[in-house]
Tab-separated table of C-alpha atoms in Angstrom:
chain	number	residue	atom	x	y	z
A	116	UNK	CA	0.000	0.000	0.000
A	117	UNK	CA	1.257	3.441	-0.913
A	118	UNK	CA	1.208	6.012	1.825
A	119	UNK	CA	0.271	9.553	0.832
A	120	UNK	CA	2.488	12.463	1.689
A	121	UNK	CA	1.285	13.889	4.976
A	122	UNK	CA	0.337	17.546	5.183
A	123	UNK	CA	2.250	19.474	7.826
A	124	UNK	CA	0.413	20.068	11.094
A	125	UNK	CA	-0.809	23.638	11.394
A	126	UNK	CA	-0.164	25.370	14.684
A	127	UNK	CA	-3.301	25.007	16.793
A	128	UNK	CA	-3.487	28.732	17.493
A	129	UNK	CA	-3.566	29.601	13.784
A	130	UNK	CA	-6.611	27.522	12.897
A	131	UNK	CA	-9.231	29.869	14.343
A	132	UNK	CA	-7.937	32.778	12.277
A	133	UNK	CA	-7.834	30.617	9.153
A	134	UNK	CA	-11.388	29.402	9.784
A	135	UNK	CA	-12.560	33.012	10.099
A	136	UNK	CA	-10.831	33.967	6.842
A	137	UNK	CA	-12.360	30.971	5.042
A	138	UNK	CA	-15.863	31.653	6.366
A	139	UNK	CA	-15.972	35.349	5.497
A	140	UNK	CA	-14.389	35.130	2.068
A	141	UNK	CA	-16.267	32.010	0.924
A	142	UNK	CA	-19.588	33.673	1.769
A	143	UNK	CA	-18.788	36.904	-0.075
A	144	UNK	CA	-16.802	35.624	-3.076
A	145	UNK	CA	-19.464	33.157	-4.147
A	146	UNK	CA	-22.104	35.875	-3.930
A	147	UNK	CA	-21.182	36.847	-7.495
A	148	UNK	CA	-22.439	33.436	-8.643
A	149	UNK	CA	-25.280	33.143	-6.147
A	150	UNK	CA	-26.809	36.430	-7.301
A	151	UNK	CA	-27.152	35.133	-10.866
A	152	UNK	CA	-30.943	34.587	-10.641
A	153	UNK	CA	-31.383	38.142	-9.342
A	154	UNK	CA	-28.936	39.791	-11.741
A	155	UNK	CA	-30.061	37.980	-14.897
A	156	UNK	CA	-33.429	39.680	-15.240
A	157	UNK	CA	-32.031	43.147	-14.578
A	158	UNK	CA	-29.222	42.641	-17.084
A	159	UNK	CA	-31.637	41.481	-19.770
A	160	UNK	CA	-33.860	44.498	-19.161
A	161	UNK	CA	-31.124	47.123	-18.875
A	162	UNK	CA	-28.955	45.955	-21.793
A	163	UNK	CA	-31.741	44.387	-23.902
A	164	UNK	CA	-29.929	41.041	-23.835
A	165	UNK	CA	-31.068	37.742	-25.256
A	166	UNK	CA	-31.041	34.627	-23.049
A	167	UNK	CA	-27.964	33.459	-24.964
A	168	UNK	CA	-26.091	36.667	-24.113
A	169	UNK	CA	-27.062	36.432	-20.442
A	170	UNK	CA	-25.928	32.819	-20.357
A	171	UNK	CA	-22.670	33.722	-22.075
A	172	UNK	CA	-21.948	36.394	-19.473
A	173	UNK	CA	-22.415	34.014	-16.551
A	174	UNK	CA	-20.443	31.291	-18.324
A	175	UNK	CA	-17.574	33.741	-18.811
A	176	UNK	CA	-17.662	34.655	-15.116
A	177	UNK	CA	-17.701	31.024	-14.000
A	178	UNK	CA	-14.968	30.132	-16.471
A	179	UNK	CA	-12.713	32.928	-15.210
A	180	UNK	CA	-13.424	31.874	-11.622
A	181	UNK	CA	-12.119	28.399	-12.419
A	182	UNK	CA	-9.264	29.386	-14.743
A	183	UNK	CA	-7.729	31.407	-11.908
A	184	UNK	CA	-6.122	28.059	-11.084
A	185	UNK	CA	-3.691	28.338	-14.006
A	186	UNK	CA	-1.825	31.553	-13.056
A	187	UNK	CA	-1.921	30.390	-9.424
A	188	UNK	CA	0.582	27.662	-10.331
A	189	UNK	CA	3.085	30.492	-10.722
A	190	UNK	CA	2.294	32.745	-7.738
A	191	UNK	CA	0.810	30.494	-5.027
A	192	UNK	CA	4.153	29.535	-3.473
A	193	UNK	CA	5.873	32.841	-4.223
A	194	UNK	CA	3.565	35.587	-2.929
A	195	UNK	CA	2.756	36.450	0.646
A	196	UNK	CA	-0.849	35.293	1.056
A	197	UNK	CA	-1.917	38.455	2.864
A	198	UNK	CA	-0.451	40.634	0.128
A	199	UNK	CA	-2.076	38.480	-2.551
A	200	UNK	CA	-5.454	38.638	-0.799
A	201	UNK	CA	-5.308	42.423	-0.460
A	202	UNK	CA	-4.387	42.723	-4.137
A	203	UNK	CA	-7.095	40.396	-5.423
A	204	UNK	CA	-9.720	41.886	-3.095
A	205	UNK	CA	-8.907	45.349	-4.453
A	206	UNK	CA	-9.486	44.032	-7.981
A	207	UNK	CA	-12.816	42.490	-6.918
A	208	UNK	CA	-13.940	45.774	-5.323
A	209	UNK	CA	-12.876	47.885	-8.302
A	210	UNK	CA	-14.313	45.406	-10.789
A	211	UNK	CA	-17.722	45.504	-9.115
A	212	UNK	CA	-17.653	49.297	-8.808
A	213	UNK	CA	-16.746	49.725	-12.481
A	214	UNK	CA	-19.362	47.148	-13.543
A	215	UNK	CA	-22.049	49.374	-12.060
A	216	UNK	CA	-21.055	52.307	-14.265
A	217	UNK	CA	-20.758	50.477	-17.585
A	218	UNK	CA	-23.453	50.792	-20.224
A	219	UNK	CA	-21.740	48.717	-22.931
A	220	UNK	CA	-22.269	44.951	-22.800
A	221	UNK	CA	-18.853	44.101	-24.235
A	222	UNK	CA	-17.046	46.139	-21.601
A	223	UNK	CA	-19.297	44.646	-18.922
A	224	UNK	CA	-18.243	41.132	-19.928
A	225	UNK	CA	-14.580	42.170	-19.730
A	226	UNK	CA	-15.065	43.708	-16.297
A	227	UNK	CA	-16.902	40.646	-14.974
A	228	UNK	CA	-14.188	38.295	-16.275
A	229	UNK	CA	-11.416	40.278	-14.561
A	230	UNK	CA	-13.447	40.488	-11.337
A	231	UNK	CA	-14.150	36.749	-11.333
A	232	UNK	CA	-10.519	35.945	-12.109
A	233	UNK	CA	-9.500	37.829	-8.963
A	234	UNK	CA	-12.259	36.186	-6.898
A	235	UNK	CA	-11.184	32.767	-8.154
A	236	UNK	CA	-7.591	33.529	-7.184
A	237	UNK	CA	-8.679	34.127	-3.578
A	238	UNK	CA	-10.676	30.890	-3.737
A	239	UNK	CA	-7.445	29.066	-4.580
A	240	UNK	CA	-5.981	30.430	-1.333
A	241	UNK	CA	-9.107	29.385	0.590
A	242	UNK	CA	-8.963	25.805	-0.665
A	243	UNK	CA	-5.228	25.472	-0.141
A	244	UNK	CA	-5.293	26.845	3.413
A	245	UNK	CA	-8.324	24.676	4.249
A	246	UNK	CA	-6.357	21.566	3.372
A	247	UNK	CA	-3.460	22.640	5.597
A	248	UNK	CA	-5.370	23.219	8.834
A	249	UNK	CA	-5.255	20.640	11.599
A	250	UNK	CA	-8.899	19.754	10.819
A	251	UNK	CA	-9.452	20.037	7.034
A	252	UNK	CA	-12.956	18.543	7.094
A	253	UNK	CA	-14.052	21.326	9.441
A	254	UNK	CA	-12.390	23.973	7.282
A	255	UNK	CA	-14.030	22.658	4.111
A	256	UNK	CA	-17.318	22.411	6.007
A	257	UNK	CA	-17.126	26.105	6.817
A	258	UNK	CA	-16.273	26.771	3.169
A	259	UNK	CA	-19.556	25.106	2.146
A	260	UNK	CA	-21.796	26.257	5.018
A	261	UNK	CA	-21.175	29.959	4.560
A	262	UNK	CA	-21.712	29.763	0.790
A	263	UNK	CA	-25.060	28.032	1.270
A	264	UNK	CA	-26.166	30.362	4.059
A	265	UNK	CA	-25.317	33.435	1.983
A	266	UNK	CA	-27.073	31.908	-1.016
A	267	UNK	CA	-30.264	31.364	0.989
A	268	UNK	CA	-30.089	34.922	2.326
A	269	UNK	CA	-29.548	36.394	-1.137
A	270	UNK	CA	-32.442	34.555	-2.740
A	271	UNK	CA	-34.692	35.592	0.141
A	272	UNK	CA	-33.666	39.256	0.433
A	273	UNK	CA	-32.158	40.517	-2.823
A	274	UNK	CA	-35.252	40.260	-5.101
A	275	UNK	CA	-37.319	42.475	-2.768
A	276	UNK	CA	-34.457	44.729	-1.703
A	277	UNK	CA	-33.428	45.578	-5.276
A	278	UNK	CA	-36.848	45.404	-6.941
A	279	UNK	CA	-36.851	49.065	-7.893
A	280	UNK	CA	-33.161	49.489	-8.690
A	281	UNK	CA	-30.847	48.805	-11.612
A	282	UNK	CA	-28.144	46.177	-11.755
A	283	UNK	CA	-25.563	48.764	-10.659
A	284	UNK	CA	-26.938	48.731	-7.102
A	285	UNK	CA	-26.285	44.994	-6.852
A	286	UNK	CA	-22.734	45.281	-8.170
A	287	UNK	CA	-21.979	48.139	-5.758
A	288	UNK	CA	-23.334	46.060	-2.875
A	289	UNK	CA	-20.974	43.254	-3.883
A	290	UNK	CA	-18.107	45.753	-3.897
A	291	UNK	CA	-18.979	46.857	-0.378
A	292	UNK	CA	-19.175	43.278	0.908
A	293	UNK	CA	-15.787	42.470	-0.628
A	294	UNK	CA	-14.222	45.574	0.933
A	295	UNK	CA	-15.412	44.502	4.392
A	296	UNK	CA	-13.605	41.165	3.994
A	297	UNK	CA	-10.157	42.752	4.299
A	298	UNK	CA	-10.576	43.019	8.079
A	299	UNK	CA	-9.995	39.256	8.405
A	300	UNK	CA	-6.875	39.106	6.202
A	301	UNK	CA	-4.455	39.637	9.139
A	302	UNK	CA	-5.875	36.453	10.718
A	303	UNK	CA	-3.914	34.210	8.314
A	304	UNK	CA	-0.210	33.416	8.102
A	305	UNK	CA	0.990	35.168	4.972
A	306	UNK	CA	4.035	32.930	4.707
A	307	UNK	CA	2.146	29.652	5.157
A	308	UNK	CA	2.991	28.378	1.677
A	309	UNK	CA	6.472	29.900	1.321
A	310	UNK	CA	8.261	27.192	3.247
A	311	UNK	CA	12.019	26.604	3.429
A	312	UNK	CA	13.462	24.329	0.764
A	313	UNK	CA	14.075	21.526	3.246
A	314	UNK	CA	10.443	21.553	4.304
A	315	UNK	CA	9.204	21.651	0.722
A	316	UNK	CA	11.115	18.476	0.013
A	317	UNK	CA	8.518	16.604	2.070
A	318	UNK	CA	5.326	18.620	2.482
A	319	UNK	CA	5.389	20.279	-0.941
A	320	UNK	CA	6.573	17.313	-2.984
A	321	UNK	CA	4.396	15.977	-5.730
A	322	UNK	CA	1.985	13.179	-4.827
A	323	UNK	CA	1.961	9.912	-6.814
A	324	UNK	CA	0.598	10.759	-10.278
A	325	UNK	CA	-2.039	7.998	-10.412
A	326	UNK	CA	-3.390	8.972	-7.002
A	327	UNK	CA	-3.379	12.638	-7.951
A	328	UNK	CA	-5.348	12.019	-11.166
A	329	UNK	CA	-7.801	9.643	-9.474
A	330	UNK	CA	-8.544	12.180	-6.740
A	331	UNK	CA	-9.141	14.973	-9.231
A	332	UNK	CA	-11.371	12.668	-11.293
A	333	UNK	CA	-13.469	12.024	-8.175
A	334	UNK	CA	-14.114	15.763	-7.770
A	335	UNK	CA	-14.805	16.310	-11.477
A	336	UNK	CA	-17.289	13.433	-11.709
A	337	UNK	CA	-18.981	14.494	-8.477
A	338	UNK	CA	-19.589	18.029	-9.761
A	339	UNK	CA	-20.687	16.798	-13.186
A	340	UNK	CA	-23.323	14.642	-11.488
A	341	UNK	CA	-24.602	17.168	-8.975
A	342	UNK	CA	-24.729	20.151	-11.353
A	343	UNK	CA	-26.343	18.036	-14.054
A	344	UNK	CA	-29.169	16.888	-11.782
A	345	UNK	CA	-29.704	20.013	-9.655
A	346	UNK	CA	-29.861	22.295	-12.711
A	347	UNK	CA	-32.873	20.374	-14.020
A	348	UNK	CA	-34.759	19.670	-10.787
A	349	UNK	CA	-37.544	22.095	-11.700
A	350	UNK	CA	-37.875	20.603	-15.194
A	351	UNK	CA	-37.987	17.056	-13.809
A	352	UNK	CA	-40.724	18.175	-11.444
A	353	UNK	CA	-42.703	19.894	-14.206
A	354	UNK	CA	-42.361	16.831	-16.446
A	355	UNK	CA	-43.909	14.780	-13.649
A	356	UNK	CA	-46.863	17.182	-13.444
A	357	UNK	CA	-45.920	18.809	-10.128
A	358	UNK	CA	-46.962	22.455	-9.752
A	359	UNK	CA	-44.481	25.326	-9.638
A	360	UNK	CA	-45.419	26.453	-6.116
A	361	UNK	CA	-44.987	22.944	-4.724
A	362	UNK	CA	-41.660	22.606	-6.523
A	363	UNK	CA	-40.413	25.910	-5.101
A	364	UNK	CA	-41.374	24.834	-1.575
A	365	UNK	CA	-39.588	21.497	-1.966
A	366	UNK	CA	-36.409	23.119	-3.273
A	367	UNK	CA	-36.472	25.633	-0.403
A	368	UNK	CA	-36.715	22.807	2.125
A	369	UNK	CA	-33.915	20.990	0.310
A	370	UNK	CA	-31.716	24.092	0.607
A	371	UNK	CA	-32.264	24.125	4.379
A	372	UNK	CA	-31.378	20.415	4.488
A	373	UNK	CA	-28.181	21.190	2.590
A	374	UNK	CA	-27.152	23.846	5.087
A	375	UNK	CA	-27.899	21.447	7.952
A	376	UNK	CA	-25.758	18.642	6.516
A	377	UNK	CA	-22.834	20.943	5.751
A	378	UNK	CA	-23.095	22.312	9.291
A	379	UNK	CA	-23.098	18.734	10.595
A	380	UNK	CA	-19.914	17.955	8.655
A	381	UNK	CA	-18.362	21.144	10.040
A	382	UNK	CA	-19.174	20.216	13.632
A	383	UNK	CA	-17.981	16.624	13.227
A	384	UNK	CA	-14.812	17.636	11.372
A	385	UNK	CA	-12.129	14.999	10.918
A	386	UNK	CA	-13.258	11.930	12.835
A	387	UNK	CA	-12.342	8.237	12.656
A	388	UNK	CA	-15.710	7.806	10.915
A	389	UNK	CA	-14.941	10.301	8.156
A	390	UNK	CA	-14.688	7.619	5.497
A	391	UNK	CA	-17.971	6.069	6.586
A	392	UNK	CA	-19.772	9.429	6.400
A	393	UNK	CA	-18.354	10.024	2.941
A	394	UNK	CA	-19.519	6.658	1.670
A	395	UNK	CA	-22.967	7.042	3.248
A	396	UNK	CA	-23.260	10.413	1.545
A	397	UNK	CA	-22.518	8.866	-1.839
A	398	UNK	CA	-25.053	6.099	-1.242
A	399	UNK	CA	-27.680	8.700	-0.294
A	400	UNK	CA	-26.899	10.763	-3.389
A	401	UNK	CA	-27.166	7.714	-5.660
A	402	UNK	CA	-30.476	6.646	-4.084
A	403	UNK	CA	-31.911	10.154	-4.477
A	404	UNK	CA	-31.072	10.150	-8.197
A	405	UNK	CA	-32.682	6.721	-8.527
A	406	UNK	CA	-35.877	8.084	-6.939
A	407	UNK	CA	-36.208	10.618	-9.763
A	408	UNK	CA	-36.553	7.993	-12.497
A	409	UNK	CA	-39.961	7.668	-14.120
A	410	UNK	CA	-42.569	10.263	-13.208
A	411	UNK	CA	-42.172	10.780	-9.460
A	412	UNK	CA	-45.148	12.048	-7.481
A	413	UNK	CA	-44.803	15.003	-5.132
A	414	UNK	CA	-43.778	12.922	-2.115
A	415	UNK	CA	-41.134	10.934	-4.002
A	416	UNK	CA	-39.807	14.085	-5.658
A	417	UNK	CA	-39.631	15.847	-2.293
A	418	UNK	CA	-37.722	12.967	-0.681
A	419	UNK	CA	-35.344	12.783	-3.642
A	420	UNK	CA	-34.637	16.528	-3.653
A	421	UNK	CA	-34.072	16.780	0.109
A	422	UNK	CA	-31.874	13.671	0.260
A	423	UNK	CA	-29.908	14.804	-2.810
A	424	UNK	CA	-29.129	18.218	-1.311
A	425	UNK	CA	-28.402	16.783	2.141
A	426	UNK	CA	-26.114	14.124	0.674
A	427	UNK	CA	-24.006	16.277	-1.637
A	428	UNK	CA	-23.348	18.968	0.953
A	429	UNK	CA	-22.361	16.255	3.437
A	430	UNK	CA	-20.053	14.664	0.863
A	431	UNK	CA	-18.268	17.819	-0.247
A	432	UNK	CA	-16.245	18.708	2.899
A	433	UNK	CA	-15.101	15.112	3.289
A	434	UNK	CA	-14.344	14.756	-0.416
A	435	UNK	CA	-12.162	17.875	-0.386
A	436	UNK	CA	-10.498	16.688	2.814
A	437	UNK	CA	-9.692	13.377	1.112
A	438	UNK	CA	-8.059	15.318	-1.726
A	439	UNK	CA	-5.978	17.311	0.753
A	440	UNK	CA	-4.634	14.004	2.136
A	441	UNK	CA	-3.111	13.275	-1.261
A	442	UNK	CA	-0.440	15.879	-0.548
A	443	UNK	CA	1.266	18.620	-2.520
A	444	UNK	CA	0.539	22.352	-2.352
A	445	UNK	CA	-0.977	22.491	-5.852
A	446	UNK	CA	-3.535	19.686	-5.319
A	447	UNK	CA	-6.235	21.975	-3.927
A	448	UNK	CA	-5.375	24.609	-6.529
A	449	UNK	CA	-6.089	22.125	-9.327
A	450	UNK	CA	-9.232	21.024	-7.483
A	451	UNK	CA	-10.644	24.512	-8.076
A	452	UNK	CA	-10.306	23.904	-11.821
A	453	UNK	CA	-12.055	20.531	-11.526
A	454	UNK	CA	-14.947	22.143	-9.651
A	455	UNK	CA	-15.438	24.765	-12.349
A	456	UNK	CA	-15.101	22.238	-15.147
A	457	UNK	CA	-17.657	19.955	-13.515
A	458	UNK	CA	-20.090	22.844	-13.076
A	459	UNK	CA	-19.691	23.727	-16.760
A	460	UNK	CA	-19.847	20.198	-18.192
A	461	UNK	CA	-22.678	18.786	-16.066
A	462	UNK	CA	-25.567	20.990	-17.262
A	463	UNK	CA	-24.447	20.860	-20.901
A	464	UNK	CA	-24.242	17.067	-21.040
A	465	UNK	CA	-27.398	16.575	-18.983
A	466	UNK	CA	-29.332	19.094	-21.054
A	467	UNK	CA	-28.269	17.411	-24.285
A	468	UNK	CA	-29.256	13.974	-22.996
A	469	UNK	CA	-32.595	15.234	-21.673
A	470	UNK	CA	-33.427	16.892	-24.993
A	471	UNK	CA	-32.389	14.017	-27.239
A	472	UNK	CA	-33.124	10.937	-25.131
A	473	UNK	CA	-35.256	12.090	-22.212
A	474	UNK	CA	-34.751	12.605	-18.481
A	475	UNK	CA	-34.214	8.874	-17.932
A	476	UNK	CA	-30.983	8.934	-19.956
A	477	UNK	CA	-29.882	12.108	-18.187
A	478	UNK	CA	-30.443	10.572	-14.757
A	479	UNK	CA	-28.702	7.345	-15.784
A	480	UNK	CA	-25.659	9.365	-16.836
A	481	UNK	CA	-25.611	11.245	-13.521
A	482	UNK	CA	-26.019	8.034	-11.551
A	483	UNK	CA	-23.025	6.508	-13.353
A	484	UNK	CA	-21.004	9.664	-12.618
A	485	UNK	CA	-21.873	9.459	-8.900
A	486	UNK	CA	-20.820	5.823	-8.660
A	487	UNK	CA	-17.651	6.462	-10.683
A	488	UNK	CA	-16.743	9.305	-8.310
A	489	UNK	CA	-17.289	6.999	-5.340
A	490	UNK	CA	-15.058	4.365	-6.942
A	491	UNK	CA	-12.303	6.962	-7.412
A	492	UNK	CA	-12.657	8.008	-3.761
A	493	UNK	CA	-12.331	4.396	-2.602
A	494	UNK	CA	-9.157	3.999	-4.669
A	495	UNK	CA	-7.639	7.173	-3.194
A	496	UNK	CA	-8.586	6.176	0.350
A	497	UNK	CA	-6.922	2.780	-0.059
A	498	UNK	CA	-3.661	4.566	-0.845
A	499	UNK	CA	-3.795	7.049	2.047
A	500	UNK	CA	-3.275	6.448	5.709
A	501	UNK	CA	-6.309	7.012	7.960
């Protein structure tokens, strides 16, 4: 059995500051994606955009968010993390401020790409520092919990709060939220990744290639499956004859279940039962997809949606923690690219399958992706020490 490179133990006193940094920034940075349902309508109205143009704008933002991984290969181990965070936060603030003043769609796309590239660069720091705490599962749990909580707040408050305003007001609010984040930057160790050469020989060395690829494949397949199914939950419900109001209520309850499971993973953190929780989460996710086959009634759809959301938000912290066990500073950086790629590929493939072969084929594809991700996780876990 191959033993994975062990991550260095973080000083106990530094974890609380890192957790604070992760919580605040993950909530605010992902707001740019979570506000998409609110921003889309205002953009279409203000710029007279077609649905294709609106979709292209959000795809460009998400793509830039993920592609921030590539330049991070060059700067992640060279820059002071505090300095890098201040720099990228300034770009996020300025990008959002400028976005509010633009009246040309082409320039708006450019501004949103630059803003998302900076936000994605901070996300790389978040993921990397999460994997280097003494309790990565807890750190990744916080990463998920605060995104979901902010998402629920946004969808509840933003539509009413900005009903009579233009899109500029939303972008300027995002700029203000990002500016507030800088107060937590001093809580992290800026030199955490700039280790001495002797230390890098062990903690920063490259993990075994096969294990590295298998771990990244697990994340990619997981996100392909979850984004492919969750993106079409409303359509699956409508196809089964379930009303829009009932569907909205079910998805709201599922969102609460997702926050609860991510919070549970955060509280439990790294435990001897981590592997068991991860596997149970995958089983729950697979069963929930299976429940959607055919034409589910309201009760079956509700159970499937709630279990699906509960399962994937329980899986995610433990899945990312498993990746951090693989070793190497750049593992979590590359994971950010896999997340973005999965988010992009899942809806496209699922939508194509649903349109050409029906929802049954789409769900079968997602079910295979879930089980393939689980298989990859089992392979990685066999090669890492508990």
